[in-house]
Amino acid sequence: MEDAERDPGAELAAVVAMRKLADRMEDAAVEKAMRAGWSWSDVAQALGVTRQAVHKKHAKRLIEAGVRLRRRK
Amino acid sequence: MARTYVDALLVRASEEARLRGARLTEAEHVLLALAGEAEGDAPDLLAPAGLDRRAVQDALRREFEHSLGEAGVSVTDEEVLRPRESRRKPSDIGESGRRVLEVGMASARKRDLGPAHILLGILELKVGTVPRALALAGVDVEDLRARARARVDGA
């Protein structure tokens, strides 16, 4: 596993790490946007997902983090 | 011991998973739970290998950065490199965690299943995050396995 750079183990580990990175970046970026007063609709458009999806994934966490969320427009 | 030990360990492992924002309890969370034990076989075996809970966390962080490097990605933003705790407990045990328990249980008679057996299960893993993290941390896995095996056989 240590010599071949492109062995499946390394490639699969890269996939795992990239997913984790994307998840953490999403959490941080959505929080930043909502703190800056973005609406759920704006965040959903920017992420290319439905408003319901982004709300379901982040609303509780952000409310618990004390982020003041904009009313739906 | 036995059942109750594994049950208690799994509760702690799932808490480790939650603290790291993981959806499943995986082998690395079991290892973190073992490394967090204050006394007994776990620290007796892990400490000489330089593995306390903090060292395991550091090794996992290194593995994460190294695997990002495999994808050609280099990250300096501390906010995304640090694990983020989740509100929710992991929903299930992952395949690597299941494998650890399976191998650990196979190495024990029901009654004396303890930390050394679980550690053996962890060290038997050939792929995934834990073996990569241990290799990057320079842990002498063979030596650790031999000592865990001796502890199991002597018990």
mmCIF file of C-alpha atoms in Angstrom:
data_model
loop_
_atom_site.group_PDB
_atom_site.id
_atom_site.type_symbol
_atom_site.label_atom_id
_atom_site.label_comp_id
_atom_site.label_asym_id
_atom_site.label_seq_id
_atom_site.Cartn_x
_atom_site.Cartn_y
_atom_site.Cartn_z
ATOM 1 C CA MET A 1 0.000 0.000 0.000
ATOM 2 C CA GLU A 2 2.890 2.368 0.578
ATOM 3 C CA ASP A 3 4.693 2.116 -2.770
ATOM 4 C CA ALA A 4 1.962 2.310 -5.425
ATOM 5 C CA GLU A 5 0.566 5.811 -5.365
ATOM 6 C CA ARG A 6 -2.514 4.982 -7.338
ATOM 7 C CA ASP A 7 -3.600 1.868 -5.512
ATOM 8 C CA PRO A 8 -7.338 1.554 -4.862
ATOM 9 C CA GLY A 9 -6.856 2.080 -1.121
ATOM 10 C CA ALA A 10 -5.326 5.489 -1.678
ATOM 11 C CA GLU A 11 -7.976 6.472 -4.192
ATOM 12 C CA LEU A 12 -10.811 5.371 -1.919
ATOM 13 C CA ALA A 13 -9.249 7.211 1.025
ATOM 14 C CA ALA A 14 -9.088 10.311 -1.154
ATOM 15 C CA VAL A 15 -12.830 9.954 -1.866
ATOM 16 C CA VAL A 16 -13.592 9.685 1.851
ATOM 17 C CA ALA A 17 -11.460 12.715 2.626
ATOM 18 C CA MET A 18 -12.988 14.803 -0.166
ATOM 19 C CA ARG A 19 -16.526 13.990 1.013
ATOM 20 C CA LYS A 20 -15.619 14.961 4.532
ATOM 21 C CA LEU A 21 -14.018 18.149 3.273
ATOM 22 C CA ALA A 22 -17.062 19.031 1.157
ATOM 23 C CA ASP A 23 -19.393 18.423 4.120
ATOM 24 C CA ARG A 24 -17.353 20.633 6.418
ATOM 25 C CA MET A 25 -16.996 23.346 3.788
ATOM 26 C CA GLU A 26 -20.754 23.279 3.239
ATOM 27 C CA ASP A 27 -21.443 23.614 6.959
ATOM 28 C CA ALA A 28 -19.056 26.534 7.274
ATOM 29 C CA ALA A 29 -20.161 28.297 4.086
ATOM 30 C CA VAL A 30 -23.894 27.960 4.771
ATOM 31 C CA GLU A 31 -23.406 29.287 8.276
ATOM 32 C CA LYS A 32 -21.434 32.229 6.933
ATOM 33 C CA ALA A 33 -24.099 33.018 4.326
ATOM 34 C CA MET A 34 -26.957 32.815 6.810
ATOM 35 C CA ARG A 35 -25.100 35.031 9.288
ATOM 36 C CA ALA A 36 -24.690 37.497 6.422
ATOM 37 C CA GLY A 37 -28.460 37.498 6.020
ATOM 38 C CA TRP A 38 -28.879 35.260 2.985
ATOM 39 C CA SER A 39 -32.268 33.582 2.582
ATOM 40 C CA TRP A 40 -32.691 29.810 2.369
ATOM 41 C CA SER A 41 -33.702 30.311 -1.239
ATOM 42 C CA ASP A 42 -30.464 32.137 -2.045
ATOM 43 C CA VAL A 43 -28.336 29.473 -0.345
ATOM 44 C CA ALA A 44 -30.251 26.699 -2.118
ATOM 45 C CA GLN A 45 -29.806 28.384 -5.495
ATOM 46 C CA ALA A 46 -26.117 28.876 -4.880
ATOM 47 C CA LEU A 47 -25.654 25.245 -3.804
ATOM 48 C CA GLY A 48 -27.790 23.826 -6.596
ATOM 49 C CA VAL A 49 -30.175 22.001 -4.278
ATOM 50 C CA THR A 50 -33.781 22.468 -3.188
ATOM 51 C CA ARG A 51 -34.643 24.913 -0.453
ATOM 52 C CA GLN A 52 -36.183 22.051 1.521
ATOM 53 C CA ALA A 53 -32.946 20.086 1.329
ATOM 54 C CA VAL A 54 -30.750 22.889 2.585
ATOM 55 C CA HIS A 55 -33.227 23.773 5.315
ATOM 56 C CA LYS A 56 -33.526 20.190 6.482
ATOM 57 C CA LYS A 57 -29.776 19.758 6.551
ATOM 58 C CA HIS A 58 -28.785 22.990 8.285
ATOM 59 C CA ALA A 59 -31.693 24.740 10.039
ATOM 60 C CA LYS A 60 -31.529 23.039 13.428
ATOM 61 C CA ARG A 61 -27.776 23.291 13.647
ATOM 62 C CA LEU A 62 -27.784 26.990 12.789
ATOM 63 C CA ILE A 63 -30.590 27.799 15.203
ATOM 64 C CA GLU A 64 -28.680 25.998 17.946
ATOM 65 C CA ALA A 65 -25.570 27.928 16.967
ATOM 66 C CA GLY A 66 -27.552 31.109 17.576
ATOM 67 C CA VAL A 67 -27.694 32.259 13.970
ATOM 68 C CA ARG A 68 -30.619 34.573 13.412
ATOM 69 C CA LEU A 69 -32.393 33.259 10.339
ATOM 70 C CA ARG A 70 -34.284 35.395 7.897
ATOM 71 C CA ARG A 71 -37.976 34.915 7.501
ATOM 72 C CA ARG A 72 -38.981 33.135 4.355
ATOM 73 C CA LYS A 73 -39.701 35.547 1.561
ATOM 74 C CA MET B 1 -16.871 -7.968 31.439
ATOM 75 C CA ALA B 2 -17.686 -9.525 28.070
ATOM 76 C CA ARG B 3 -20.989 -8.265 26.723
ATOM 77 C CA THR B 4 -21.211 -5.391 29.118
ATOM 78 C CA TYR B 5 -17.689 -4.257 28.238
ATOM 79 C CA VAL B 6 -18.423 -4.223 24.505
ATOM 80 C CA ASP B 7 -21.746 -2.480 25.025
ATOM 81 C CA ALA B 8 -20.130 0.224 27.130
ATOM 82 C CA LEU B 9 -17.282 0.568 24.653
ATOM 83 C CA LEU B 10 -19.747 0.992 21.793
ATOM 84 C CA VAL B 11 -21.591 3.713 23.645
ATOM 85 C CA ARG B 12 -18.313 5.585 24.067
ATOM 86 C CA ALA B 13 -17.324 4.898 20.457
ATOM 87 C CA SER B 14 -20.608 6.300 19.161
ATOM 88 C CA GLU B 15 -20.033 9.405 21.269
ATOM 89 C CA GLU B 16 -16.569 9.723 19.691
ATOM 90 C CA ALA B 17 -18.256 9.435 16.289
ATOM 91 C CA ARG B 18 -20.760 12.147 17.194
ATOM 92 C CA LEU B 19 -17.991 14.452 18.394
ATOM 93 C CA ARG B 20 -16.362 14.054 14.977
ATOM 94 C CA GLY B 21 -19.585 14.573 13.058
ATOM 95 C CA ALA B 22 -19.568 11.023 11.676
ATOM 96 C CA ARG B 23 -22.759 9.358 10.519
ATOM 97 C CA LEU B 24 -21.552 5.884 11.390
ATOM 98 C CA THR B 25 -19.486 4.452 14.223
ATOM 99 C CA GLU B 26 -16.322 3.281 12.513
ATOM 100 C CA ALA B 27 -13.119 1.551 13.614
ATOM 101 C CA GLU B 28 -11.382 4.880 14.326
ATOM 102 C CA HIS B 29 -14.091 5.754 16.843
ATOM 103 C CA VAL B 30 -13.639 2.417 18.594
ATOM 104 C CA LEU B 31 -9.896 3.090 18.703
ATOM 105 C CA LEU B 32 -10.510 6.552 20.163
ATOM 106 C CA ALA B 33 -12.768 5.008 22.805
ATOM 107 C CA LEU B 34 -10.086 2.427 23.662
ATOM 108 C CA ALA B 35 -7.405 5.106 23.788
ATOM 109 C CA GLY B 36 -9.590 7.094 26.168
ATOM 110 C CA GLU B 37 -9.715 4.331 28.779
ATOM 111 C CA ALA B 38 -7.949 5.412 31.954
ATOM 112 C CA GLU B 39 -6.686 2.030 33.089
ATOM 113 C CA GLY B 40 -6.417 -1.607 32.164
ATOM 114 C CA ASP B 41 -5.262 -3.414 29.048
ATOM 115 C CA ALA B 42 -6.048 -0.566 26.657
ATOM 116 C CA PRO B 43 -3.587 1.994 28.054
ATOM 117 C CA ASP B 44 -1.133 -0.787 29.016
ATOM 118 C CA LEU B 45 -0.945 -1.808 25.367
ATOM 119 C CA LEU B 46 -1.435 1.540 23.633
ATOM 120 C CA ALA B 47 0.798 3.794 25.741
ATOM 121 C CA PRO B 48 4.093 2.082 24.792
ATOM 122 C CA ALA B 49 3.087 2.632 21.140
ATOM 123 C CA GLY B 50 2.655 6.323 21.929
ATOM 124 C CA LEU B 51 -1.098 6.113 21.428
ATOM 125 C CA ASP B 52 -3.293 8.051 23.789
ATOM 126 C CA ARG B 53 -6.563 9.632 22.693
ATOM 127 C CA ARG B 54 -4.838 12.825 21.618
ATOM 128 C CA ALA B 55 -2.249 10.938 19.568
ATOM 129 C CA VAL B 56 -5.004 9.013 17.790
ATOM 130 C CA GLN B 57 -6.794 12.279 17.024
ATOM 131 C CA ASP B 58 -3.563 13.694 15.611
ATOM 132 C CA ALA B 59 -2.998 10.573 13.503
ATOM 133 C CA LEU B 60 -6.544 10.805 12.112
ATOM 134 C CA ARG B 61 -6.053 14.442 11.252
ATOM 135 C CA ARG B 62 -2.831 13.563 9.454
ATOM 136 C CA GLU B 63 -4.538 10.784 7.546
ATOM 137 C CA PHE B 64 -7.266 13.216 6.490
ATOM 138 C CA GLU B 65 -4.760 15.742 5.177
ATOM 139 C CA HIS B 66 -2.709 13.028 3.519
ATOM 140 C CA SER B 67 -5.765 11.590 1.755
ATOM 141 C CA LEU B 68 -6.766 15.051 0.576
ATOM 142 C CA GLY B 69 -3.254 15.221 -0.818
ATOM 143 C CA GLU B 70 -3.953 12.024 -2.768
ATOM 144 C CA ALA B 71 -6.673 13.988 -4.532
ATOM 145 C CA GLY B 72 -4.278 16.852 -5.147
ATOM 146 C CA VAL B 73 -5.964 19.005 -2.534
ATOM 147 C CA SER B 74 -4.149 20.975 0.106
ATOM 148 C CA VAL B 75 -6.155 22.742 2.780
ATOM 149 C CA THR B 76 -4.934 25.312 5.260
ATOM 150 C CA ASP B 77 -8.293 26.459 6.623
ATOM 151 C CA GLU B 78 -8.277 25.246 10.209
ATOM 152 C CA GLU B 79 -12.063 25.471 10.348
ATOM 153 C CA VAL B 80 -12.559 22.672 7.818
ATOM 154 C CA LEU B 81 -9.634 20.553 8.969
ATOM 155 C CA ARG B 82 -10.972 20.324 12.495
ATOM 156 C CA PRO B 83 -13.775 17.806 13.104
ATOM 157 C CA ARG B 84 -17.124 19.374 13.814
ATOM 158 C CA GLU B 85 -19.388 17.778 16.357
ATOM 159 C CA SER B 86 -22.806 16.688 15.232
ATOM 160 C CA ARG B 87 -26.057 17.098 17.152
ATOM 161 C CA ARG B 88 -27.054 13.619 16.241
ATOM 162 C CA LYS B 89 -25.672 10.275 17.346
ATOM 163 C CA PRO B 90 -24.484 8.041 14.525
ATOM 164 C CA SER B 91 -27.361 6.031 13.125
ATOM 165 C CA ASP B 92 -25.516 2.741 12.916
ATOM 166 C CA ILE B 93 -22.189 0.996 13.115
ATOM 167 C CA GLY B 94 -20.143 1.134 9.926
ATOM 168 C CA GLU B 95 -18.519 -1.792 8.173
ATOM 169 C CA SER B 96 -15.078 -1.150 9.682
ATOM 170 C CA GLY B 97 -16.562 -0.994 13.184
ATOM 171 C CA ARG B 98 -18.554 -4.155 12.610
ATOM 172 C CA ARG B 99 -15.422 -5.899 11.404
ATOM 173 C CA VAL B 100 -13.484 -4.876 14.527
ATOM 174 C CA LEU B 101 -16.142 -6.379 16.773
ATOM 175 C CA GLU B 102 -16.429 -9.524 14.697
ATOM 176 C CA VAL B 103 -12.691 -10.229 14.734
ATOM 177 C CA GLY B 104 -12.388 -9.181 18.364
ATOM 178 C CA MET B 105 -15.172 -11.523 19.418
ATOM 179 C CA ALA B 106 -13.718 -14.375 17.393
ATOM 180 C CA SER B 107 -10.471 -14.067 19.338
ATOM 181 C CA ALA B 108 -12.189 -14.361 22.708
ATOM 182 C CA ARG B 109 -14.211 -16.805 24.614
ATOM 183 C CA LYS B 110 -17.457 -15.052 25.424
ATOM 184 C CA ARG B 111 -16.664 -14.381 29.043
ATOM 185 C CA ASP B 112 -13.337 -12.648 28.791
ATOM 186 C CA LEU B 113 -13.858 -10.347 25.833
ATOM 187 C CA GLY B 114 -12.001 -7.175 26.702
ATOM 188 C CA PRO B 115 -9.892 -4.297 25.381
ATOM 189 C CA ALA B 116 -7.053 -6.512 24.115
ATOM 190 C CA HIS B 117 -9.437 -8.505 21.909
ATOM 191 C CA ILE B 118 -10.986 -5.362 20.491
ATOM 192 C CA LEU B 119 -7.522 -3.939 19.860
ATOM 193 C CA LEU B 120 -6.602 -7.117 17.989
ATOM 194 C CA GLY B 121 -9.709 -6.610 15.873
ATOM 195 C CA ILE B 122 -8.595 -3.075 15.092
ATOM 196 C CA LEU B 123 -5.054 -4.138 14.212
ATOM 197 C CA GLU B 124 -6.329 -6.835 11.860
ATOM 198 C CA LEU B 125 -7.892 -4.209 9.605
ATOM 199 C CA LYS B 126 -6.122 -4.097 6.276
ATOM 200 C CA VAL B 127 -7.813 -1.155 4.609
ATOM 201 C CA GLY B 128 -9.444 2.104 5.502
ATOM 202 C CA THR B 129 -8.727 5.023 7.777
ATOM 203 C CA VAL B 130 -7.216 3.276 10.800
ATOM 204 C CA PRO B 131 -4.398 1.306 9.142
ATOM 205 C CA ARG B 132 -3.521 4.369 7.075
ATOM 206 C CA ALA B 133 -3.503 6.616 10.139
ATOM 207 C CA LEU B 134 -1.369 4.188 12.167
ATOM 208 C CA ALA B 135 1.116 3.834 9.311
ATOM 209 C CA LEU B 136 1.390 7.612 8.922
ATOM 210 C CA ALA B 137 1.912 7.978 12.670
ATOM 211 C CA GLY B 138 4.776 5.513 12.460
ATOM 212 C CA VAL B 139 3.160 3.041 14.869
ATOM 213 C CA ASP B 140 4.846 -0.360 14.994
ATOM 214 C CA VAL B 141 1.663 -2.294 14.325
ATOM 215 C CA GLU B 142 3.414 -5.678 14.345
ATOM 216 C CA ASP B 143 4.823 -5.086 17.800
ATOM 217 C CA LEU B 144 1.518 -3.784 19.105
ATOM 218 C CA ARG B 145 -0.305 -6.760 17.665
ATOM 219 C CA ALA B 146 2.204 -9.186 19.214
ATOM 220 C CA ARG B 147 1.735 -7.591 22.629
ATOM 221 C CA ALA B 148 -2.047 -7.594 22.306
ATOM 222 C CA ARG B 149 -1.927 -11.230 21.235
ATOM 223 C CA ALA B 150 0.251 -12.120 24.234
ATOM 224 C CA ARG B 151 -2.212 -10.349 26.529
ATOM 225 C CA VAL B 152 -5.124 -12.244 25.035
ATOM 226 C CA ASP B 153 -3.353 -15.596 25.218
ATOM 227 C CA GLY B 154 -2.188 -14.967 28.761
ATOM 228 C CA ALA B 155 -5.649 -13.981 29.960
#
